[in-house]
Tab-separated table of C-alpha atoms in Angstrom:
chain	number	residue	atom	x	y	z
T	73	MET	CA	35.441	122.620	-44.167
T	74	THR	CA	38.762	122.086	-42.412
T	75	ASP	CA	39.212	118.611	-40.610
T	76	SER	CA	39.984	118.872	-36.679
T	77	VAL	CA	42.067	117.617	-34.447
T	78	THR	CA	41.071	117.753	-30.428
T	79	ILE	CA	45.180	117.703	-28.238
T	80	ASN	CA	43.792	116.703	-24.511
T	81	ASP	CA	46.733	118.487	-22.600
T	82	VAL	CA	48.321	116.108	-19.614
T	83	GLY	CA	50.865	118.712	-18.683
T	84	PRO	CA	49.048	119.361	-14.942
T	85	ARG	CA	49.599	115.169	-14.551
T	86	ASP	CA	51.523	113.275	-16.370
T	87	GLY	CA	53.959	116.359	-17.685
T	88	LEU	CA	54.215	117.007	-12.938
T	89	GLN	CA	54.155	113.590	-11.522
T	90	ASN	CA	57.866	112.305	-12.755
T	91	GLN	CA	59.499	116.359	-12.343
T	92	ALA	CA	62.221	117.025	-9.605
T	93	LYS	CA	60.914	120.414	-7.633
T	94	ILE	CA	56.811	119.408	-6.965
T	95	LEU	CA	53.905	122.076	-7.438
T	96	SER	CA	51.439	123.130	-5.695
T	97	PRO	CA	47.671	123.352	-6.140
T	98	GLN	CA	47.217	126.285	-6.311
T	99	ASP	CA	50.584	126.504	-9.032
T	100	ARG	CA	48.873	123.928	-10.925
T	101	LEU	CA	45.939	125.856	-11.119
T	102	LYS	CA	47.758	128.556	-12.561
T	103	LEU	CA	49.169	126.625	-15.346
T	104	VAL	CA	45.873	124.647	-16.376
T	105	GLN	CA	44.345	127.997	-16.392
T	106	ALA	CA	47.054	129.036	-18.711
T	107	LEU	CA	46.152	126.612	-20.765
T	108	LEU	CA	42.159	127.376	-20.678
T	109	ASP	CA	43.560	131.190	-21.988
T	110	ALA	CA	45.502	129.025	-25.191
T	111	GLY	CA	42.233	127.910	-26.524
T	112	LEU	CA	42.866	124.026	-25.107
T	113	ARG	CA	39.141	122.618	-23.646
T	114	ASN	CA	40.190	118.520	-23.422
T	115	ILE	CA	42.967	118.936	-20.192
T	116	GLU	CA	44.169	116.272	-17.600
T	117	ILE	CA	44.017	118.097	-14.170
T	118	GLY	CA	45.845	115.281	-11.798
T	119	ALA	CA	45.760	111.594	-10.397
T	120	PHE	CA	43.641	110.676	-8.251
T	121	VAL	CA	46.279	108.504	-6.639
T	122	SER	CA	48.352	108.249	-3.213
T	123	PRO	CA	50.169	111.096	-2.580
T	124	LYS	CA	52.965	108.626	-0.489
T	125	ALA	CA	53.138	106.828	-4.079
T	126	VAL	CA	53.335	110.094	-6.416
T	127	PRO	CA	53.899	113.427	-3.792
T	128	ALA	CA	53.543	115.166	-7.101
T	129	MET	CA	49.962	114.413	-7.555
T	130	ALA	CA	48.454	115.787	-3.443
T	131	GLY	CA	46.046	117.945	-3.600
T	132	VAL	CA	44.181	117.409	-6.481
T	133	GLU	CA	40.680	118.069	-4.808
T	134	ASP	CA	42.212	121.068	-4.265
T	135	ILE	CA	42.373	121.460	-7.831
T	136	VAL	CA	39.021	120.508	-8.825
T	137	ALA	CA	37.509	122.665	-6.296
T	138	GLY	CA	39.148	125.844	-7.846
T	139	LEU	CA	38.967	124.709	-11.542
T	140	PRO	CA	37.124	127.307	-13.492
T	141	ASP	CA	33.239	127.143	-14.723
T	142	ILE	CA	33.736	127.209	-17.999
T	143	ASP	CA	33.048	124.730	-21.005
T	144	ALA	CA	35.809	122.194	-20.967
T	145	GLU	CA	36.881	118.169	-20.208
T	146	PHE	CA	38.462	118.039	-17.493
T	147	SER	CA	39.682	114.863	-16.840
T	148	ALA	CA	41.356	112.904	-13.780
T	149	LEU	CA	43.447	109.578	-14.031
T	150	ILE	CA	42.314	107.628	-11.471
T	151	PRO	CA	44.405	104.033	-10.354
T	152	ASN	CA	41.259	101.796	-9.101
T	153	ARG	CA	38.468	101.967	-7.506
T	154	LYS	CA	39.039	104.143	-4.361
T	155	GLY	CA	40.526	106.171	-7.304
T	156	TYR	CA	37.137	106.216	-8.954
T	157	GLU	CA	35.533	107.177	-5.963
T	158	ARG	CA	37.738	109.832	-5.427
T	159	ALA	CA	37.515	111.686	-8.321
T	160	ARG	CA	33.130	111.504	-8.811
T	161	ASP	CA	33.456	112.472	-5.282
T	162	ALA	CA	35.413	115.236	-6.024
T	163	GLY	CA	33.233	116.497	-8.747
T	164	ILE	CA	34.932	115.142	-11.972
T	165	LYS	CA	32.793	113.763	-15.080
T	166	THR	CA	35.688	112.326	-16.625
T	167	MET	CA	38.021	109.972	-15.084
T	168	GLY	CA	41.076	107.226	-17.224
T	169	LEU	CA	41.901	103.976	-15.808
T	170	VAL	CA	45.108	102.310	-16.796
T	171	VAL	CA	45.720	98.813	-18.245
T	172	ALA	CA	48.591	98.001	-19.900
T	173	ALA	CA	49.074	95.096	-22.414
T	174	SER	CA	51.657	93.747	-20.927
T	175	ASN	CA	51.616	92.041	-17.656
T	176	THR	CA	54.839	92.959	-15.921
T	177	MET	CA	53.739	96.531	-16.339
T	178	ASN	CA	50.386	96.397	-14.779
T	179	GLU	CA	52.033	93.798	-11.900
T	180	ARG	CA	55.039	97.426	-11.287
T	181	ASN	CA	52.902	99.894	-11.644
T	182	ILE	CA	49.376	98.772	-9.516
T	183	ARG	CA	50.793	95.937	-8.133
T	184	MET	CA	48.028	93.554	-10.344
T	185	THR	CA	48.293	91.184	-12.858
T	186	THR	CA	46.630	92.128	-16.120
T	187	ALA	CA	43.751	90.034	-15.785
T	188	GLN	CA	42.889	91.497	-12.827
T	189	ALA	CA	43.341	95.051	-13.716
T	190	VAL	CA	40.944	94.186	-16.863
T	191	ASP	CA	38.706	92.432	-13.596
T	192	VAL	CA	39.313	96.173	-12.284
T	193	ALA	CA	38.555	97.810	-14.866
T	194	ARG	CA	35.029	96.121	-15.374
T	195	ASP	CA	33.517	96.824	-12.192
T	196	VAL	CA	35.205	100.497	-12.818
T	197	LEU	CA	32.979	100.808	-15.406
T	198	ALA	CA	30.354	99.456	-14.384
T	199	GLN	CA	29.869	101.888	-11.365
T	200	ALA	CA	30.506	104.585	-13.674
T	201	ARG	CA	27.692	103.748	-15.633
T	202	GLU	CA	25.432	103.262	-12.524
T	203	ASP	CA	26.701	106.590	-11.950
T	204	ASP	CA	26.835	108.509	-15.613
T	205	ARG	CA	30.205	109.273	-15.736
T	206	GLU	CA	32.411	108.433	-18.274
T	207	VAL	CA	36.046	106.917	-17.914
T	208	GLN	CA	38.078	106.799	-20.762
T	209	VAL	CA	41.023	103.085	-20.565
T	210	CYS	CA	44.588	104.321	-21.519
T	211	ILE	CA	46.182	100.659	-22.780
T	212	ALA	CA	50.061	101.246	-21.317
T	213	THR	CA	53.048	99.862	-23.752
T	214	ALA	CA	50.615	99.132	-26.284
T	215	TRP	CA	53.204	99.002	-28.759
T	216	GLU	CA	57.378	97.995	-26.128
T	217	CYS	CA	57.483	97.172	-21.872
T	218	PRO	CA	60.366	98.222	-20.441
T	219	PHE	CA	60.675	95.207	-18.587
T	220	GLU	CA	59.386	92.338	-21.364
T	221	GLY	CA	60.228	94.052	-25.185
T	222	LYS	CA	58.075	94.482	-27.779
T	223	VAL	CA	53.887	94.070	-27.288
T	224	ALA	CA	51.891	92.080	-30.167
T	225	SER	CA	49.630	93.966	-32.297
T	226	ASP	CA	47.561	90.448	-30.919
T	227	THR	CA	47.182	91.587	-27.208
T	228	VAL	CA	46.653	94.616	-27.473
T	229	LEU	CA	43.606	93.888	-30.184
T	230	SER	CA	42.075	91.643	-27.555
T	231	LEU	CA	42.719	93.478	-24.783
T	232	SER	CA	40.948	96.544	-26.770
T	233	ASP	CA	38.207	94.683	-27.568
T	234	GLN	CA	37.869	93.189	-23.951
T	235	LEU	CA	37.806	97.561	-22.708
T	236	HIS	CA	34.754	98.022	-25.018
T	237	GLN	CA	32.669	95.019	-24.250
T	238	ALA	CA	32.741	95.817	-20.574
T	239	GLY	CA	32.348	99.309	-21.492
T	240	ALA	CA	35.409	101.851	-21.586
T	241	ALA	CA	33.801	105.421	-23.297
T	242	SER	CA	36.465	105.501	-25.873
T	243	LEU	CA	40.130	103.721	-25.834
T	244	ILE	CA	43.572	105.927	-26.081
T	245	ILE	CA	46.359	103.809	-27.217
T	246	ALA	CA	49.636	105.102	-25.116
T	247	ASP	CA	53.329	104.586	-26.503
T	248	THR	CA	54.273	104.356	-22.693
T	249	ILE	CA	58.104	104.484	-23.056
T	250	GLY	CA	58.537	105.927	-26.226
T	251	ALA	CA	59.751	103.046	-28.155
T	252	ALA	CA	57.333	102.577	-31.036
T	253	ASN	CA	58.576	103.934	-34.934
T	254	PRO	CA	55.869	105.246	-36.583
T	255	ARG	CA	55.537	101.897	-38.913
T	256	ALA	CA	54.229	100.187	-35.828
T	257	VAL	CA	52.197	102.345	-34.964
T	258	HIS	CA	50.244	103.287	-38.899
T	259	GLN	CA	49.731	99.529	-38.786
T	260	LEU	CA	48.197	98.677	-35.077
T	261	MET	CA	46.325	102.028	-35.060
T	262	SER	CA	44.690	101.158	-38.135
T	263	ALA	CA	44.039	97.437	-37.219
T	264	LEU	CA	42.129	99.672	-34.038
T	265	VAL	CA	40.218	101.565	-36.130
T	266	ALA	CA	38.815	98.970	-38.600
T	267	GLN	CA	38.329	97.357	-35.294
T	268	HIS	CA	36.572	100.138	-33.126
T	269	GLY	CA	36.045	103.052	-35.288
T	270	SER	CA	38.011	106.433	-35.277
T	271	GLU	CA	35.813	108.935	-32.894
T	272	TYR	CA	36.330	105.958	-30.534
T	273	LEU	CA	40.383	105.993	-30.897
T	274	SER	CA	42.917	108.768	-29.113
T	275	CYS	CA	47.060	107.828	-29.358
T	276	HIS	CA	49.882	109.130	-26.710
T	277	PHE	CA	52.588	109.120	-27.219
T	278	HIS	CA	56.126	110.326	-25.617
T	279	ASP	CA	59.105	111.218	-27.342
T	280	THR	CA	62.069	109.149	-25.681
T	281	ARG	CA	63.762	108.474	-29.422
T	282	ALA	CA	62.746	111.275	-30.628
T	283	LEU	CA	59.751	109.717	-32.638
T	284	GLY	CA	57.192	111.194	-31.218
T	285	MET	CA	55.838	113.493	-33.979
T	286	ALA	CA	56.751	111.219	-36.817
T	287	ASN	CA	54.328	108.509	-35.002
T	288	ALA	CA	51.191	111.601	-34.133
T	289	TYR	CA	51.951	111.801	-38.251
T	290	ALA	CA	51.445	107.599	-38.495
T	291	ALA	CA	48.345	107.519	-36.173
T	292	LEU	CA	46.700	110.605	-38.173
T	293	GLU	CA	47.277	108.947	-41.702
T	294	ALA	CA	45.578	105.508	-39.793
T	295	GLY	CA	42.495	108.245	-38.935
T	296	ILE	CA	42.956	109.195	-35.579
T	297	ARG	CA	41.864	113.128	-34.750
T	298	ARG	CA	42.538	112.666	-30.610
T	299	PHE	CA	46.224	112.865	-29.086
T	300	ASP	CA	47.138	113.857	-26.022
T	301	ALA	CA	50.168	115.934	-25.290
T	302	SER	CA	51.897	118.271	-23.031
T	303	ILE	CA	52.603	121.987	-23.156
T	304	GLY	CA	56.600	122.650	-22.983
T	305	GLY	CA	57.156	118.569	-23.922
T	306	LEU	CA	57.210	118.049	-19.584
T	307	GLY	CA	56.488	114.566	-18.830
T	308	GLY	CA	57.725	110.627	-18.562
T	309	CYS	CA	56.553	108.073	-15.449
T	310	PRO	CA	57.547	107.067	-12.199
T	311	PHE	CA	56.777	103.511	-12.811
T	312	ALA	CA	58.717	103.087	-16.752
T	313	PRO	CA	62.353	103.474	-16.702
T	314	GLY	CA	63.417	104.597	-19.517
T	315	ALA	CA	60.277	107.366	-20.590
T	316	THR	CA	60.345	110.158	-21.511
T	317	GLY	CA	58.856	113.469	-22.434
T	318	ASN	CA	55.535	113.451	-24.215
T	319	ILE	CA	55.041	114.881	-27.275
T	320	SER	CA	54.987	118.048	-26.446
T	321	THR	CA	51.895	120.357	-27.081
T	322	GLU	CA	53.232	123.123	-29.151
T	323	ASP	CA	54.879	121.039	-31.429
T	324	LEU	CA	51.767	119.331	-32.475
T	325	ALA	CA	49.705	122.731	-32.710
T	326	MET	CA	51.933	123.701	-35.017
T	327	THR	CA	52.557	121.182	-36.967
T	328	LEU	CA	48.875	120.639	-36.795
T	329	SER	CA	48.198	123.728	-38.234
T	330	LEU	CA	51.121	123.969	-41.167
T	331	MET	CA	49.035	120.783	-42.655
T	332	GLY	CA	46.239	122.271	-42.243
T	333	PHE	CA	44.333	121.419	-39.771
T	334	GLU	CA	41.959	123.233	-37.435
T	335	THR	CA	43.132	122.744	-33.015
T	336	GLY	CA	41.368	126.580	-32.066
T	337	LEU	CA	44.608	127.261	-30.126
T	338	ASP	CA	46.098	130.203	-30.209
T	339	MET	CA	50.338	129.670	-30.902
T	340	ASP	CA	51.182	132.650	-29.111
T	341	LYS	CA	49.232	131.863	-25.613
T	342	LEU	CA	50.392	129.024	-26.134
T	343	ILE	CA	53.800	128.939	-26.428
T	344	ALA	CA	52.925	131.605	-22.689
T	345	ALA	CA	51.687	128.350	-21.504
T	346	GLY	CA	55.545	126.092	-22.918
T	347	GLU	CA	57.542	129.113	-21.489
T	348	LEU	CA	55.029	129.382	-17.386
T	349	ALA	CA	55.601	125.602	-17.554
T	350	ASN	CA	59.273	126.136	-17.861
T	351	ARG	CA	59.323	128.575	-14.939
T	352	MET	CA	57.936	126.514	-12.461
T	353	THR	CA	59.460	123.544	-13.359
T	354	ASP	CA	63.080	124.694	-13.798
T	355	THR	CA	62.929	122.558	-16.862
T	356	GLN	CA	63.634	123.692	-20.745
T	357	THR	CA	60.042	122.741	-22.766
T	358	GLY	CA	59.173	123.010	-25.732
T	359	VAL	CA	58.295	125.519	-28.811
T	360	ARG	CA	60.545	129.060	-28.056
T	361	SER	CA	59.095	131.400	-30.605
T	362	LEU	CA	56.981	130.668	-34.174
């Protein structure tokens, strides 16, 4: 049986949140549909955040209302309890909550200390259990913080244990600013797989230093079979100086296919989705041909 890998496309959220050109909810829905046409069934469709803080995410409720009735996991980012309640009331079943491994990043991103962010996560996770919702927790700056520098693996392991005990449906380990390297990725992800099992984990890489795909390969070798990626390599964080785009969904899908992994994606349609993202954002993106 062919080994399979799940790609969660975060383009409609992480890919668009820091672009100079802000897309309407209708255009963002067109991008989601293009991703579905390419075979993607795991898509982060937006974020329930303040439009004053992140203007590109305005109108996320309209996007949820316009999603097709299809067997797919449509997830959304939430920053706190209020964001959770908005997403729940809009009909989102799977949500992502971010807790950075570094204290300064939490203070800059969500105006909380790490301890406070974990407390908020516990509260949201408890409510999610009552509401029959899944909340995945993303551990940001898992390898390096733009303000504090390198992050100790023990810090990430301790934080992952706290969030697991609090009831996180799964953990997403994120190289928020693209500062990780393959050896460090393999070491940390191997330790986390030993601690939690590979099925509980996924990875989120940025390509700041052109090591995103190498880092994905290192995580793959450690047993990870679920990755975030962004159509066309779009991305960047408004709260993390130096962060560039996510690894490209097209590049990741092609690499996995050449290695013999099954993704369920149509490369021609995936490239077409990347070209659509290019035209919409006026940005050079992704793979251009097979």
